[in-house]
CSV table of C-alpha atoms in Angstrom, one decimal:
chain,number,residue,atom,x,y,z
A,1177,UNK,CA,14.8,-6.9,17.0
A,1178,UNK,CA,16.6,-8.9,19.7
A,1179,UNK,CA,13.5,-11.0,20.4
A,1180,UNK,CA,13.5,-12.2,16.8
A,1181,UNK,CA,17.1,-13.3,17.0
A,1182,UNK,CA,16.1,-15.6,19.9
A,1183,UNK,CA,13.5,-17.5,17.9
A,1184,UNK,CA,14.2,-20.9,16.5
A,1185,UNK,CA,15.6,-20.9,13.0
A,1186,UNK,CA,14.5,-23.5,10.4
A,1187,UNK,CA,16.9,-23.6,7.5
A,1188,UNK,CA,15.7,-24.4,4.0
A,1189,UNK,CA,15.6,-28.2,3.6
A,1190,UNK,CA,18.6,-29.6,1.7
A,1191,UNK,CA,20.5,-26.3,1.6
A,1192,UNK,CA,24.0,-26.1,3.1
A,1193,UNK,CA,24.6,-23.6,5.9
A,1194,UNK,CA,27.6,-22.4,3.8
A,1195,UNK,CA,25.0,-21.3,1.2
A,1196,UNK,CA,22.3,-20.0,3.5
A,1197,UNK,CA,22.7,-19.8,7.3
A,1198,UNK,CA,20.9,-18.3,10.2
A,1199,UNK,CA,23.4,-15.4,10.1
A,1200,UNK,CA,22.5,-14.8,6.5
A,1201,UNK,CA,18.7,-14.7,7.4
A,1202,UNK,CA,19.3,-12.3,10.2
A,1203,UNK,CA,21.4,-10.0,8.0
A,1204,UNK,CA,18.6,-9.9,5.4
A,1205,UNK,CA,16.0,-9.5,8.2
A,1206,UNK,CA,17.9,-6.5,9.6
A,1207,UNK,CA,18.3,-4.8,6.2
A,1208,UNK,CA,14.6,-5.2,5.3
A,1209,UNK,CA,13.6,-3.9,8.7
A,1210,UNK,CA,15.9,-0.8,8.5
A,1211,UNK,CA,14.7,0.1,5.0
A,1212,UNK,CA,11.1,-0.9,4.9
A,1213,UNK,CA,10.0,-1.5,8.5
A,1214,UNK,CA,9.0,-5.1,7.6
A,1215,UNK,CA,9.4,-7.6,10.4
A,1216,UNK,CA,10.6,-11.0,9.3
A,1217,UNK,CA,10.4,-13.6,12.2
A,1218,UNK,CA,12.5,-16.7,12.0
A,1219,UNK,CA,9.6,-18.6,10.7
A,1220,UNK,CA,10.0,-16.7,7.4
A,1221,UNK,CA,13.5,-18.2,6.8
A,1222,UNK,CA,12.2,-20.5,4.1
A,1223,UNK,CA,10.3,-17.7,2.4
A,1224,UNK,CA,13.4,-15.5,2.4
A,1225,UNK,CA,15.4,-18.2,0.8
A,1226,UNK,CA,12.8,-19.0,-1.9
A,1227,UNK,CA,12.3,-15.4,-2.9
A,1228,UNK,CA,16.0,-14.4,-2.9
A,1229,UNK,CA,17.7,-17.5,-4.3
A,1230,UNK,CA,17.0,-16.5,-7.9
A,1231,UNK,CA,18.5,-13.1,-7.2
A,1232,UNK,CA,21.6,-14.7,-5.5
A,1233,UNK,CA,22.0,-16.9,-8.6
A,1234,UNK,CA,21.5,-14.2,-11.1
A,1235,UNK,CA,24.0,-11.9,-9.3
A,1236,UNK,CA,26.7,-14.6,-9.6
A,1237,UNK,CA,27.5,-14.3,-5.9
A,1238,UNK,CA,26.9,-18.0,-5.2
A,1239,UNK,CA,26.2,-17.7,-1.5
A,1240,UNK,CA,23.8,-15.6,0.5
A,1241,UNK,CA,26.7,-14.2,2.6
A,1242,UNK,CA,28.4,-12.9,-0.5
A,1243,UNK,CA,25.1,-11.6,-1.9
A,1244,UNK,CA,24.4,-9.7,1.3
A,1245,UNK,CA,27.8,-8.0,1.1
A,1246,UNK,CA,26.9,-7.2,-2.6
A,1247,UNK,CA,23.5,-5.5,-1.8
A,1248,UNK,CA,25.0,-3.4,0.9
A,1249,UNK,CA,27.1,-1.7,-1.8
A,1250,UNK,CA,24.7,-1.8,-4.7
A,1251,UNK,CA,21.5,0.3,-4.6
A,1252,UNK,CA,19.8,-1.4,-7.5
A,1253,UNK,CA,20.4,-4.9,-6.1
A,1254,UNK,CA,19.2,-3.8,-2.7
A,1255,UNK,CA,16.0,-2.4,-4.2
A,1256,UNK,CA,15.4,-5.7,-6.0
A,1257,UNK,CA,15.8,-7.5,-2.7
A,1258,UNK,CA,13.2,-5.3,-1.0
A,1259,UNK,CA,10.9,-5.8,-4.0
A,1260,UNK,CA,11.2,-9.5,-3.7
A,1261,UNK,CA,10.3,-9.5,0.0
A,1262,UNK,CA,7.3,-7.3,-0.1
A,1263,UNK,CA,3.8,-8.9,-0.1
A,1264,UNK,CA,1.3,-7.5,-2.7
A,1265,UNK,CA,-1.8,-9.7,-2.1
A,1266,UNK,CA,-4.9,-7.6,-2.7
A,1267,UNK,CA,-8.2,-7.7,-4.6
A,1268,UNK,CA,-10.9,-5.4,-5.8
A,1269,UNK,CA,-13.5,-4.2,-3.3
A,1270,UNK,CA,-11.7,-5.7,-0.4
A,1271,UNK,CA,-13.3,-4.9,2.9
A,1272,UNK,CA,-16.3,-3.5,1.1
A,1273,UNK,CA,-17.7,-1.6,4.1
A,1274,UNK,CA,-14.9,1.0,3.5
A,1275,UNK,CA,-16.2,1.7,0.1
A,1276,UNK,CA,-19.8,1.8,1.2
A,1277,UNK,CA,-18.8,4.4,3.9
A,1278,UNK,CA,-16.8,6.4,1.3
A,1279,UNK,CA,-19.8,6.5,-1.0
A,1280,UNK,CA,-22.5,7.3,1.6
A,1281,UNK,CA,-20.7,9.5,4.1
A,1282,UNK,CA,-17.6,11.0,2.5
A,1283,UNK,CA,-18.4,11.4,-1.2
A,1284,UNK,CA,-21.2,14.0,-0.6
A,1285,UNK,CA,-18.8,16.2,1.4
A,1286,UNK,CA,-16.1,15.9,-1.3
A,1287,UNK,CA,-18.6,16.7,-4.0
A,1288,UNK,CA,-19.5,19.9,-2.1
A,1289,UNK,CA,-15.9,20.9,-1.9
A,1290,UNK,CA,-15.3,20.3,-5.6
A,1291,UNK,CA,-18.5,22.3,-6.5
A,1292,UNK,CA,-17.3,25.2,-4.4
A,1293,UNK,CA,-14.0,25.1,-6.3
A,1294,UNK,CA,-11.9,23.7,-3.4
A,1295,UNK,CA,-9.3,21.0,-4.0
A,1296,UNK,CA,-9.9,17.4,-3.1
A,1297,UNK,CA,-6.9,15.1,-2.4
A,1298,UNK,CA,-7.0,11.4,-1.8
A,1299,UNK,CA,-4.1,9.0,-1.1
A,1300,UNK,CA,-4.0,5.2,-1.5
A,1301,UNK,CA,-0.8,4.4,0.6
A,1302,UNK,CA,0.6,1.0,-0.1
A,1303,UNK,CA,-1.6,0.7,-3.2
A,1304,UNK,CA,-0.1,-2.6,-4.3
A,1305,UNK,CA,-1.1,-3.4,-7.9
A,1306,UNK,CA,-4.0,-0.9,-7.9
A,1307,UNK,CA,-7.1,-2.9,-7.0
A,1308,UNK,CA,-7.7,-0.8,-3.9
A,1309,UNK,CA,-6.9,2.4,-5.8
A,1310,UNK,CA,-9.4,1.8,-8.6
A,1311,UNK,CA,-12.1,0.5,-6.2
A,1312,UNK,CA,-12.0,3.8,-4.3
A,1313,UNK,CA,-11.7,5.9,-7.5
A,1314,UNK,CA,-14.8,4.2,-9.1
A,1315,UNK,CA,-16.6,4.5,-5.8
A,1316,UNK,CA,-15.8,8.2,-5.6
A,1317,UNK,CA,-17.0,8.8,-9.1
A,1318,UNK,CA,-20.2,6.9,-8.7
A,1319,UNK,CA,-22.2,5.1,-11.4
A,1320,UNK,CA,-23.4,8.1,-13.3
A,1321,UNK,CA,-20.7,9.7,-15.5
A,1322,UNK,CA,-22.7,12.9,-15.8
A,1323,UNK,CA,-22.9,13.2,-12.0
A,1324,UNK,CA,-19.1,12.5,-11.9
A,1325,UNK,CA,-18.4,15.4,-14.3
A,1326,UNK,CA,-17.7,17.8,-11.4
A,1327,UNK,CA,-15.0,15.5,-10.1
A,1328,UNK,CA,-13.5,14.8,-13.5
A,1329,UNK,CA,-13.4,18.5,-14.3
A,1330,UNK,CA,-12.6,19.8,-10.8
A,1331,UNK,CA,-9.5,20.1,-8.7
A,1332,UNK,CA,-9.3,16.4,-7.8
A,1333,UNK,CA,-6.0,14.5,-7.4
A,1334,UNK,CA,-5.7,10.9,-6.3
A,1335,UNK,CA,-2.2,9.8,-5.3
A,1336,UNK,CA,-1.3,6.1,-5.2
A,1337,UNK,CA,2.0,4.9,-3.8
A,1338,UNK,CA,3.8,1.6,-3.1
A,1339,UNK,CA,7.4,0.6,-2.3
A,1340,UNK,CA,7.6,-2.3,-4.8
A,1341,UNK,CA,8.5,-1.4,-8.4
A,1342,UNK,CA,6.4,-4.2,-9.9
A,1343,UNK,CA,3.4,-3.1,-7.8
A,1344,UNK,CA,3.7,0.4,-9.1
A,1345,UNK,CA,4.0,-0.9,-12.7
A,1346,UNK,CA,0.8,-2.9,-12.2
A,1347,UNK,CA,-1.1,0.0,-10.8
A,1348,UNK,CA,0.0,2.2,-13.7
A,1349,UNK,CA,-1.1,-0.4,-16.3
A,1350,UNK,CA,-4.7,-0.3,-14.9
A,1351,UNK,CA,-5.5,-3.5,-16.7
A,1352,UNK,CA,-6.9,-6.6,-15.0
A,1353,UNK,CA,-8.7,-9.9,-15.7
A,1354,UNK,CA,-12.4,-9.3,-16.0
A,1355,UNK,CA,-12.9,-12.0,-13.3
A,1356,UNK,CA,-10.9,-9.9,-10.8
A,1357,UNK,CA,-13.6,-7.2,-10.8
A,1358,UNK,CA,-16.5,-9.6,-10.0
A,1359,UNK,CA,-17.0,-8.1,-6.5
A,1360,UNK,CA,-17.2,-4.5,-7.7
A,1361,UNK,CA,-20.8,-3.3,-8.1
A,1362,UNK,CA,-21.8,-3.7,-11.8
A,1363,UNK,CA,-23.1,-0.2,-11.9
A,1364,UNK,CA,-19.6,1.0,-11.4
A,1365,UNK,CA,-17.8,-1.3,-13.7
A,1366,UNK,CA,-20.3,-0.7,-16.5
A,1367,UNK,CA,-19.4,3.0,-16.3
A,1368,UNK,CA,-15.7,3.0,-15.6
A,1369,UNK,CA,-14.3,-0.3,-17.1
A,1370,UNK,CA,-13.8,-1.2,-20.7
A,1371,UNK,CA,-13.8,-4.9,-21.4
A,1372,UNK,CA,-11.5,-6.4,-24.1
A,1373,UNK,CA,-12.0,-10.1,-24.2
A,1374,UNK,CA,-11.0,-11.6,-20.8
A,1375,UNK,CA,-9.3,-8.3,-19.7
A,1376,UNK,CA,-10.6,-5.1,-18.3
A,1377,UNK,CA,-9.1,-1.6,-18.7
A,1378,UNK,CA,-9.9,1.2,-16.3
A,1379,UNK,CA,-11.4,4.2,-18.1
A,1380,UNK,CA,-8.6,6.7,-19.3
A,1381,UNK,CA,-10.6,9.7,-18.0
A,1382,UNK,CA,-10.5,8.2,-14.5
A,1383,UNK,CA,-6.9,7.3,-14.8
A,1384,UNK,CA,-6.1,10.9,-15.7
A,1385,UNK,CA,-7.0,12.0,-12.2
A,1386,UNK,CA,-4.6,9.4,-10.6
A,1387,UNK,CA,-0.8,9.7,-10.0
A,1388,UNK,CA,1.0,6.5,-9.2
A,1389,UNK,CA,4.4,6.8,-7.6
A,1390,UNK,CA,7.0,4.7,-5.8
A,1391,UNK,CA,7.3,5.8,-2.2
A,1392,UNK,CA,8.7,4.2,1.0
A,1393,UNK,CA,6.3,5.0,3.8
A,1394,UNK,CA,9.2,5.0,6.2
A,1395,UNK,CA,11.1,7.6,4.3
A,1396,UNK,CA,10.6,11.2,3.5
A,1397,UNK,CA,7.2,12.2,2.1
A,1398,UNK,CA,7.4,14.8,-0.7
A,1399,UNK,CA,3.7,15.8,-0.5
A,1400,UNK,CA,3.3,19.4,0.8
A,1401,UNK,CA,-0.5,19.3,0.9
A,1402,UNK,CA,-2.9,17.5,3.3
A,1403,UNK,CA,-5.4,14.9,2.2
A,1404,UNK,CA,-9.2,14.5,2.6
A,1405,UNK,CA,-8.9,10.7,2.6
A,1406,UNK,CA,-6.1,8.3,3.2
A,1407,UNK,CA,-6.4,4.5,2.6
A,1408,UNK,CA,-3.6,2.4,4.1
A,1409,UNK,CA,-5.0,-1.1,4.5
A,1410,UNK,CA,-3.2,-4.3,5.4
A,1411,UNK,CA,0.2,-2.7,5.2
A,1412,UNK,CA,0.9,-2.1,8.9
A,1413,UNK,CA,0.4,-5.8,9.7
A,1414,UNK,CA,4.0,-6.3,8.6
A,1415,UNK,CA,5.4,-3.6,11.0
A,1416,UNK,CA,6.1,-3.7,14.7
A,1417,UNK,CA,4.1,-1.6,17.1
A,1418,UNK,CA,6.5,1.4,17.4
A,1419,UNK,CA,6.7,1.6,13.6
A,1420,UNK,CA,2.9,1.4,13.3
A,1421,UNK,CA,2.4,4.2,15.9
A,1422,UNK,CA,4.9,6.5,14.1
A,1423,UNK,CA,3.3,5.8,10.7
A,1424,UNK,CA,-0.3,6.5,11.9
A,1425,UNK,CA,0.8,9.7,13.6
A,1426,UNK,CA,2.3,10.8,10.3
A,1427,UNK,CA,-1.0,9.9,8.5
A,1428,UNK,CA,-2.9,12.0,11.1
A,1429,UNK,CA,-0.6,15.0,10.4
A,1430,UNK,CA,-1.1,14.5,6.7
A,1431,UNK,CA,-4.9,14.6,7.0
A,1432,UNK,CA,-7.0,17.7,6.8
A,1433,UNK,CA,-9.2,18.3,9.8
A,1434,UNK,CA,-12.4,16.3,9.2
A,1435,UNK,CA,-10.5,13.9,6.9
A,1436,UNK,CA,-10.8,10.2,7.0
A,1437,UNK,CA,-8.2,7.4,7.5
A,1438,UNK,CA,-9.1,3.8,6.4
A,1439,UNK,CA,-7.0,1.0,7.7
A,1440,UNK,CA,-7.0,-2.8,7.5
A,1441,UNK,CA,-9.5,-5.1,9.4
A,1442,UNK,CA,-6.9,-6.3,11.8
A,1443,UNK,CA,-5.2,-2.9,12.4
A,1444,UNK,CA,-5.9,-0.4,15.0
A,1445,UNK,CA,-4.9,3.2,15.8
A,1446,UNK,CA,-2.7,3.5,18.8
A,1447,UNK,CA,0.0,5.9,20.1
A,1448,UNK,CA,-0.1,9.7,19.8
A,1449,UNK,CA,-2.6,9.6,16.9
A,1450,UNK,CA,-5.4,8.5,19.2
A,1451,UNK,CA,-5.6,12.1,20.4
A,1452,UNK,CA,-6.7,13.4,17.0
A,1453,UNK,CA,-8.3,10.4,15.3
A,1454,UNK,CA,-11.8,9.3,16.3
A,1455,UNK,CA,-13.2,5.9,15.4
A,1456,UNK,CA,-16.4,6.5,13.2
A,1457,UNK,CA,-16.8,3.0,11.7
A,1458,UNK,CA,-15.1,-0.4,11.5
A,1459,UNK,CA,-11.4,0.5,11.1
A,1460,UNK,CA,-12.5,4.0,9.8
A,1461,UNK,CA,-11.1,7.1,11.6
A,1462,UNK,CA,-11.9,10.8,11.3
A,1463,UNK,CA,-9.4,13.5,12.2
A,1464,UNK,CA,-11.1,15.8,14.8
A,1465,UNK,CA,-11.5,19.3,13.6
A,1466,UNK,CA,-9.2,21.8,15.3
């Protein structure tokens, strides 16, 4: 992190250094990096101020320096701080080629597993407010509910995790503006979405196969089973290279042989995971069978 400390620091306009200083920004930056692996360059100083100022005010601590001392001792306040500094931008059917690959190349294999009474496990890691999660779930089910019956009745579990509490709550609610689903093929939304005015609710029978949990990807993972598919897209762009390499290696370990990892359009597999992950499509990797 030393190189970040050497970058120019631009304080928030009109704010006294006694309220928010370079040292305060660097202390927040180090806490966020240690807990969540998120890299905050000095150019994010204004963003840090704008997102944390309401928390500083509500805590009664008056200055960032006092607030930082406070969150070091208070788990709840520290968690709120991390929540405030995570980015949850996402949308339905983002990077559509991933869902097209899932439907055409992976879904038939997963259906074969289900029909032979084998378990199928899928993980949306860094699921944000659920748009990726339900895009992949609807794609997996397909447009024909009768055809999806084997998956609905079979040993299928879809795990969705995110670090931010508000993102987890949004994913669990499974309710979105109708306009937000405009890029999803209508054959899927007609089957798996119930419209209520301007809002859309994901079908309860689909939600029943999904488990949404809070999880820090840099912490311990409680899952004791491997996955057939892992989506982790546009999450690693906030990490430095060593953190990315460690995380991808853990994903590779968590995949079944022949399983697939989908990552974001600007992300790449590097480090030790390159030995076992083969590029099979644009930012799509398959774990080599061993």
